[in-house]
Structures are given as C-alpha cells and as structure tokens.
Amino acid sequence: MKKRPFIFITNDDSSKAPGLRVLINEMKKLGDVFIVAPDDLRSGQSHSITVNQPIRRSLVHEEEGFTEYSCNGTPVDCVKLGLKVLLDRRPDLLVSGINHGSNASINMLYSGTMAAALEGAMEGIPSIGFSICDYGWNAEMKDAAPHVLAIAEKVLKYSLPKGTALNVNIPAYSDEAIKGVKICKQGDGKWDEEFDNRIDPRNQPYSWIKGNFVCNNIEEDSDLWALKNNYIAVVPVHTDLTNHEAISGLRDILK
C-alpha cells in the first residue's frame, strides 16, 4: 500500500490555539500528521532561535497517523527540533498556522508563523504559512478551512519551487463569500508604532509597544488589495533578501 502523505504542522500561537486545531483537522484529511507547536504564545518571534537555554519538548498525544509534541522554544525551534531530532522520515509538506491575525505585507517579516514555513522551505520541504485576518482567539474559521485544505492539497500534488514558501492570508469571516484566490506580491505597508511608558511599583520605568498598521499604497496586484476585496492572498516568498536592483548602482558607488 502507498504511504499516506506525511505532514509537519506547527504555529506561533501555541499548542492551545484554535487555529492550530482547525489546521490539524484539515491536514488529517490529507495524510498522517506530526505536530510540534510552542507551549505558549510566540507571536512576533520572526526567525529567532533559542541558544541560551535548553529546548524541551513534551509528548502530548500519539496514535496511528498522529503525533503531537509541545515545545518551550520558538516556532523555528519547533521545526528544527522536529526535523533534526524527533523524525526519521522526511515530511512531504510543512504547514504553519492557522495564525490568528494578518501576516500580509510587512507583517511577514515579524511573523513566527511565516518563519516556521520559511525554515521548512530552507530544508527543501514544500511549506505554507496560513493566517486569517482576525486577531480574536475565537475567530470564525469555518469558511477558511476548505480553502486551507484545497491549497495544501494542490501544493502536495504539484510541489513548489525550491526554497519557496507560500504566505497565505485569508479574509476574516463575513456575510460575503470569499471571491477566490489571488497570487500576489507583498503589499506596501508598515507599523506606525508608539510606546505606552509607565512606572512600576518599584519606581522603575517600563514600556508597552502599540501601534497602527498603515497602508502606504494598495496596488491591485498586492496582498493588501486582495484582502480588502475579499480574496485569499497568496504570496510566494523565499529567504533571499537581496535587493538585486541595487547591486549595479552600489558597485559604482562603493568600488
């Protein structure tokens, strides 16, 4: 008998996140699943790894076709630990999410969800990061789930270019049906940040970061436009951060 596809699952919202459970339920329809997820919230960790303390894991549950661990590390730690320590079989697909909140535009650079997907891509595994544009812990995902399944199924069938991961952002649930899927470029936006500065009971200063997301330009081929118009935005991303257009000019300046 042909083996079922083997799917690695992680996230950054913790092993307790509802979005992870939705992703697990959908991936179980496609193959055997292996989960390593953070034991607590690790949002905004980007591609950080743990180097100054031990990385510990706990087996949560195991049965035929299903194994789940929690880990005290970052999302990237979870992927590294799974691939290098816990597994003796190479995954056919790595999926991360479903993240509670958008990872469109510049958010992708801060995202632990997408860092985990990129780590998978760096290892040559077709990888996808899924996010829904609703930060609520109880975000409604019933309309998102079939699209997650369909995209994962197609990536399993056709794979992805070497070193490429998909950043998939899904509009928040509404009365309007999702219009479809758009393959996009990363939108032009940034966070306009502020700090709420306070003094603790010991008269020591501390700060809470806060801010608003600002769209600089919503071009029609961007993820920001797609989401605003109720499409699922799919952006192919990779780890090469080179600004190739700047190379020749800098050669002239810095020669």
Tab-separated table of C-alpha atoms in Angstrom:
chain	number	residue	atom	x	y	z
A	1	MET	CA	0.000	0.000	0.000
A	2	LYS	CA	1.166	3.517	-0.820
A	3	LYS	CA	2.027	5.558	2.256
A	4	ARG	CA	-0.188	8.489	3.081
A	5	PRO	CA	1.483	11.908	2.776
A	6	PHE	CA	3.382	12.925	5.896
A	7	ILE	CA	2.602	16.464	7.055
A	8	PHE	CA	4.514	18.518	9.635
A	9	ILE	CA	2.392	21.106	11.485
A	10	THR	CA	3.420	23.994	13.718
A	11	ASN	CA	2.349	27.549	14.615
A	12	ASP	CA	3.275	30.542	16.769
A	13	ASP	CA	0.042	30.988	18.731
A	14	SER	CA	0.759	27.959	20.936
A	15	SER	CA	-0.421	24.382	21.027
A	16	LYS	CA	-3.668	25.585	22.608
A	17	ALA	CA	-4.669	27.892	19.736
A	18	PRO	CA	-7.969	27.143	17.969
A	19	GLY	CA	-6.351	27.939	14.617
A	20	LEU	CA	-3.874	25.104	15.090
A	21	ARG	CA	-6.720	22.681	15.791
A	22	VAL	CA	-8.514	23.723	12.586
A	23	LEU	CA	-5.305	23.202	10.612
A	24	ILE	CA	-4.732	19.790	12.187
A	25	ASN	CA	-8.286	18.675	11.391
A	26	GLU	CA	-7.912	19.681	7.751
A	27	MET	CA	-4.481	18.118	7.292
A	28	LYS	CA	-5.671	14.808	8.769
A	29	LYS	CA	-7.879	14.545	5.683
A	30	LEU	CA	-4.757	14.549	3.502
A	31	GLY	CA	-2.291	12.402	5.389
A	32	ASP	CA	-0.517	11.454	8.603
A	33	VAL	CA	0.320	14.443	10.779
A	34	PHE	CA	3.213	15.272	13.080
A	35	ILE	CA	2.864	18.367	15.260
A	36	VAL	CA	5.495	20.312	17.176
A	37	ALA	CA	3.986	23.545	18.492
A	38	PRO	CA	5.127	26.096	21.092
A	39	ASP	CA	3.805	25.520	24.601
A	40	ASP	CA	2.884	29.218	24.900
A	41	LEU	CA	2.293	32.256	22.703
A	42	ARG	CA	5.310	33.028	20.464
A	43	SER	CA	3.853	35.658	18.132
A	44	GLY	CA	6.272	38.191	16.645
A	45	GLN	CA	9.281	35.918	17.170
A	46	SER	CA	10.242	36.053	13.485
A	47	HIS	CA	13.152	33.672	12.765
A	48	SER	CA	14.545	33.667	16.295
A	49	ILE	CA	16.054	30.512	17.777
A	50	THR	CA	16.836	29.513	21.360
A	51	VAL	CA	20.556	29.420	22.160
A	52	ASN	CA	20.898	30.328	25.853
A	53	GLN	CA	18.693	27.679	27.448
A	54	PRO	CA	17.684	24.082	26.780
A	55	ILE	CA	14.914	23.325	24.306
A	56	ARG	CA	12.480	20.954	25.965
A	57	ARG	CA	9.583	19.046	24.493
A	58	SER	CA	6.639	17.060	25.850
A	59	LEU	CA	4.726	14.341	24.056
A	60	VAL	CA	1.077	15.422	24.111
A	61	HIS	CA	-0.553	12.552	22.239
A	62	GLU	CA	0.368	9.701	19.930
A	63	GLU	CA	-1.660	7.227	17.903
A	64	GLU	CA	-1.529	5.721	14.425
A	65	GLY	CA	-1.016	8.542	11.923
A	66	PHE	CA	-0.925	11.272	14.592
A	67	THR	CA	1.844	12.500	16.876
A	68	GLU	CA	1.813	15.778	18.803
A	69	TYR	CA	4.552	17.468	20.833
A	70	SER	CA	4.693	20.813	22.598
A	71	CYS	CA	7.980	22.693	22.861
A	72	ASN	CA	9.261	25.536	25.041
A	73	GLY	CA	11.048	27.155	22.088
A	74	THR	CA	10.189	29.412	19.175
A	75	PRO	CA	8.331	28.308	16.032
A	76	VAL	CA	11.663	27.855	14.233
A	77	ASP	CA	12.937	25.809	17.191
A	78	CYS	CA	9.883	23.595	16.766
A	79	VAL	CA	10.721	22.938	13.116
A	80	LYS	CA	14.415	22.339	13.764
A	81	LEU	CA	13.702	20.032	16.701
A	82	GLY	CA	11.171	18.053	14.710
A	83	LEU	CA	13.326	17.644	11.618
A	84	LYS	CA	16.680	17.083	13.317
A	85	VAL	CA	15.753	15.175	16.483
A	86	LEU	CA	12.252	13.718	16.539
A	87	LEU	CA	11.715	12.491	12.984
A	88	ASP	CA	13.296	9.750	10.952
A	89	ARG	CA	11.008	10.394	7.979
A	90	ARG	CA	11.097	13.474	5.750
A	91	PRO	CA	7.796	15.403	5.638
A	92	ASP	CA	6.066	15.777	2.281
A	93	LEU	CA	4.608	19.107	3.378
A	94	LEU	CA	5.079	21.610	6.206
A	95	VAL	CA	2.185	23.864	7.220
A	96	SER	CA	2.178	26.600	9.856
A	97	GLY	CA	-0.852	28.312	11.419
A	98	ILE	CA	-3.669	29.000	11.164
A	99	ASN	CA	-2.360	32.270	12.601
A	100	HIS	CA	-4.804	34.474	14.469
A	101	GLY	CA	-4.182	37.773	12.649
A	102	SER	CA	-2.874	39.012	9.318
A	103	ASN	CA	0.619	38.255	8.094
A	104	ALA	CA	0.191	40.282	4.909
A	105	SER	CA	2.630	42.961	3.786
A	106	ILE	CA	5.491	43.766	6.201
A	107	ASN	CA	3.901	41.579	8.899
A	108	MET	CA	5.532	38.614	7.183
A	109	LEU	CA	8.948	39.750	8.459
A	110	TYR	CA	7.817	39.748	12.097
A	111	SER	CA	5.821	36.544	11.879
A	112	GLY	CA	6.780	33.375	13.726
A	113	THR	CA	4.190	31.574	11.607
A	114	MET	CA	5.958	32.502	8.391
A	115	ALA	CA	9.432	31.966	9.855
A	116	ALA	CA	8.479	28.351	10.538
A	117	ALA	CA	7.284	27.974	6.942
A	118	LEU	CA	10.491	29.521	5.616
A	119	GLU	CA	12.545	27.183	7.795
A	120	GLY	CA	10.761	24.298	6.122
A	121	ALA	CA	11.472	25.774	2.686
A	122	MET	CA	15.146	26.147	3.615
A	123	GLU	CA	15.158	22.387	4.248
A	124	GLY	CA	13.687	21.722	0.816
A	125	ILE	CA	10.182	20.915	2.086
A	126	PRO	CA	7.156	22.483	0.334
A	127	SER	CA	5.878	24.831	3.039
A	128	ILE	CA	2.867	27.072	3.650
A	129	GLY	CA	2.025	29.631	6.316
A	130	PHE	CA	-1.713	30.172	6.818
A	131	SER	CA	-3.195	33.246	8.545
A	132	ILE	CA	-6.691	34.635	8.969
A	133	CYS	CA	-7.245	38.388	9.259
A	134	ASP	CA	-8.954	38.139	12.632
A	135	TYR	CA	-6.925	38.515	15.835
A	136	GLY	CA	-9.678	37.085	18.018
A	137	TRP	CA	-8.927	33.868	19.893
A	138	ASN	CA	-12.329	32.561	18.812
A	139	ALA	CA	-12.054	33.739	15.209
A	140	GLU	CA	-14.586	32.029	12.943
A	141	MET	CA	-12.717	29.766	10.526
A	142	LYS	CA	-15.432	27.602	9.009
A	143	ASP	CA	-15.212	29.371	5.631
A	144	ALA	CA	-11.403	29.408	5.721
A	145	ALA	CA	-10.966	25.679	6.405
A	146	PRO	CA	-11.970	24.338	2.948
A	147	HIS	CA	-9.600	26.806	1.260
A	148	VAL	CA	-6.757	25.747	3.552
A	149	LEU	CA	-7.409	22.131	2.596
A	150	ALA	CA	-7.573	22.906	-1.131
A	151	ILE	CA	-4.339	24.925	-1.182
A	152	ALA	CA	-2.445	22.307	0.837
A	153	GLU	CA	-3.756	19.537	-1.424
A	154	LYS	CA	-2.532	21.355	-4.548
A	155	VAL	CA	0.915	22.013	-3.062
A	156	LEU	CA	1.180	18.327	-2.135
A	157	LYS	CA	0.305	17.414	-5.716
A	158	TYR	CA	2.414	19.958	-7.614
A	159	SER	CA	5.060	20.977	-5.024
A	160	LEU	CA	6.710	24.450	-5.022
A	161	PRO	CA	9.869	25.979	-6.491
A	162	LYS	CA	12.989	25.197	-4.482
A	163	GLY	CA	13.368	27.388	-1.404
A	164	THR	CA	9.893	28.901	-1.753
A	165	ALA	CA	7.133	29.055	0.855
A	166	LEU	CA	3.613	30.393	0.435
A	167	ASN	CA	2.313	33.197	2.644
A	168	VAL	CA	-1.455	32.627	2.585
A	169	ASN	CA	-3.726	35.241	4.176
A	170	ILE	CA	-7.469	34.670	4.395
A	171	PRO	CA	-10.050	37.428	4.912
A	172	ALA	CA	-11.894	37.468	8.225
A	173	TYR	CA	-15.283	35.759	8.227
A	174	SER	CA	-18.123	37.912	6.906
A	175	ASP	CA	-21.536	37.566	5.280
A	176	GLU	CA	-19.846	37.936	1.890
A	177	ALA	CA	-18.401	34.746	0.451
A	178	ILE	CA	-14.674	34.655	-0.302
A	179	LYS	CA	-14.306	35.510	-4.002
A	180	GLY	CA	-11.370	33.257	-4.749
A	181	VAL	CA	-7.581	33.104	-4.610
A	182	LYS	CA	-5.151	35.752	-5.884
A	183	ILE	CA	-1.435	35.169	-6.403
A	184	CYS	CA	0.068	38.454	-5.243
A	185	LYS	CA	3.156	40.424	-4.372
A	186	GLN	CA	3.833	41.684	-0.863
A	187	GLY	CA	1.912	44.890	-0.192
A	188	ASP	CA	3.446	48.228	0.782
A	189	GLY	CA	2.652	48.868	4.433
A	190	LYS	CA	4.280	49.450	7.800
A	191	TRP	CA	3.528	49.765	11.501
A	192	ASP	CA	3.287	53.268	12.949
A	193	GLU	CA	4.409	52.366	16.455
A	194	GLU	CA	4.106	54.071	19.807
A	195	PHE	CA	5.185	53.140	23.317
A	196	ASP	CA	2.960	53.390	26.354
A	197	ASN	CA	5.522	54.333	29.005
A	198	ARG	CA	4.756	53.579	32.659
A	199	ILE	CA	6.362	53.314	36.095
A	200	ASP	CA	6.116	50.109	38.122
A	201	PRO	CA	5.543	49.922	41.930
A	202	ARG	CA	9.327	49.906	42.454
A	203	ASN	CA	9.609	53.203	40.557
A	204	GLN	CA	11.248	51.519	37.542
A	205	PRO	CA	10.234	52.538	34.006
A	206	TYR	CA	8.735	50.030	31.564
A	207	SER	CA	7.001	50.259	28.192
A	208	TRP	CA	4.255	48.523	26.227
A	209	ILE	CA	4.572	48.663	22.439
A	210	LYS	CA	1.453	49.501	20.442
A	211	GLY	CA	0.682	50.948	17.042
A	212	ASN	CA	-1.450	51.066	13.921
A	213	PHE	CA	-0.858	49.404	10.582
A	214	VAL	CA	-0.543	51.929	7.754
A	215	CYS	CA	-1.019	51.023	4.080
A	216	ASN	CA	1.315	53.174	2.016
A	217	ASN	CA	-0.057	52.031	-1.324
A	218	ILE	CA	-2.685	49.410	-2.160
A	219	GLU	CA	-1.720	48.201	-5.620
A	220	GLU	CA	-4.080	45.842	-7.411
A	221	ASP	CA	-1.512	43.043	-7.592
A	222	SER	CA	-0.729	43.171	-3.849
A	223	ASP	CA	-1.892	41.064	-0.923
A	224	LEU	CA	-3.391	44.177	0.735
A	225	TRP	CA	-5.654	44.783	-2.285
A	226	ALA	CA	-6.691	41.139	-2.469
A	227	LEU	CA	-7.687	41.003	1.194
A	228	LYS	CA	-9.501	44.336	1.035
A	229	ASN	CA	-11.548	42.930	-1.858
A	230	ASN	CA	-12.296	39.646	-0.076
A	231	TYR	CA	-9.858	37.393	-1.917
A	232	ILE	CA	-7.404	34.967	-0.343
A	233	ALA	CA	-3.928	36.432	-0.866
A	234	VAL	CA	-1.109	34.022	-1.731
A	235	VAL	CA	2.419	35.456	-1.845
A	236	PRO	CA	5.366	33.211	-2.776
A	237	VAL	CA	8.316	34.144	-0.540
A	238	HIS	CA	11.903	32.987	-0.053
A	239	THR	CA	14.868	33.738	2.155
A	240	ASP	CA	16.923	35.714	-0.385
A	241	LEU	CA	16.599	39.289	0.905
A	242	THR	CA	19.000	40.701	-1.696
A	243	ASN	CA	17.870	43.928	-3.369
A	244	HIS	CA	19.040	42.816	-6.798
A	245	GLU	CA	18.115	46.129	-8.440
A	246	ALA	CA	20.523	47.995	-6.147
A	247	ILE	CA	23.590	45.873	-6.876
A	248	SER	CA	24.874	47.633	-10.005
A	249	GLY	CA	24.396	51.114	-8.576
A	250	LEU	CA	26.174	50.227	-5.351
A	251	ARG	CA	29.042	48.691	-7.300
A	252	ASP	CA	29.593	52.073	-8.942
A	253	ILE	CA	29.401	53.944	-5.618
A	254	LEU	CA	31.446	51.586	-3.453
A	255	LYS	CA	34.060	50.340	-5.939
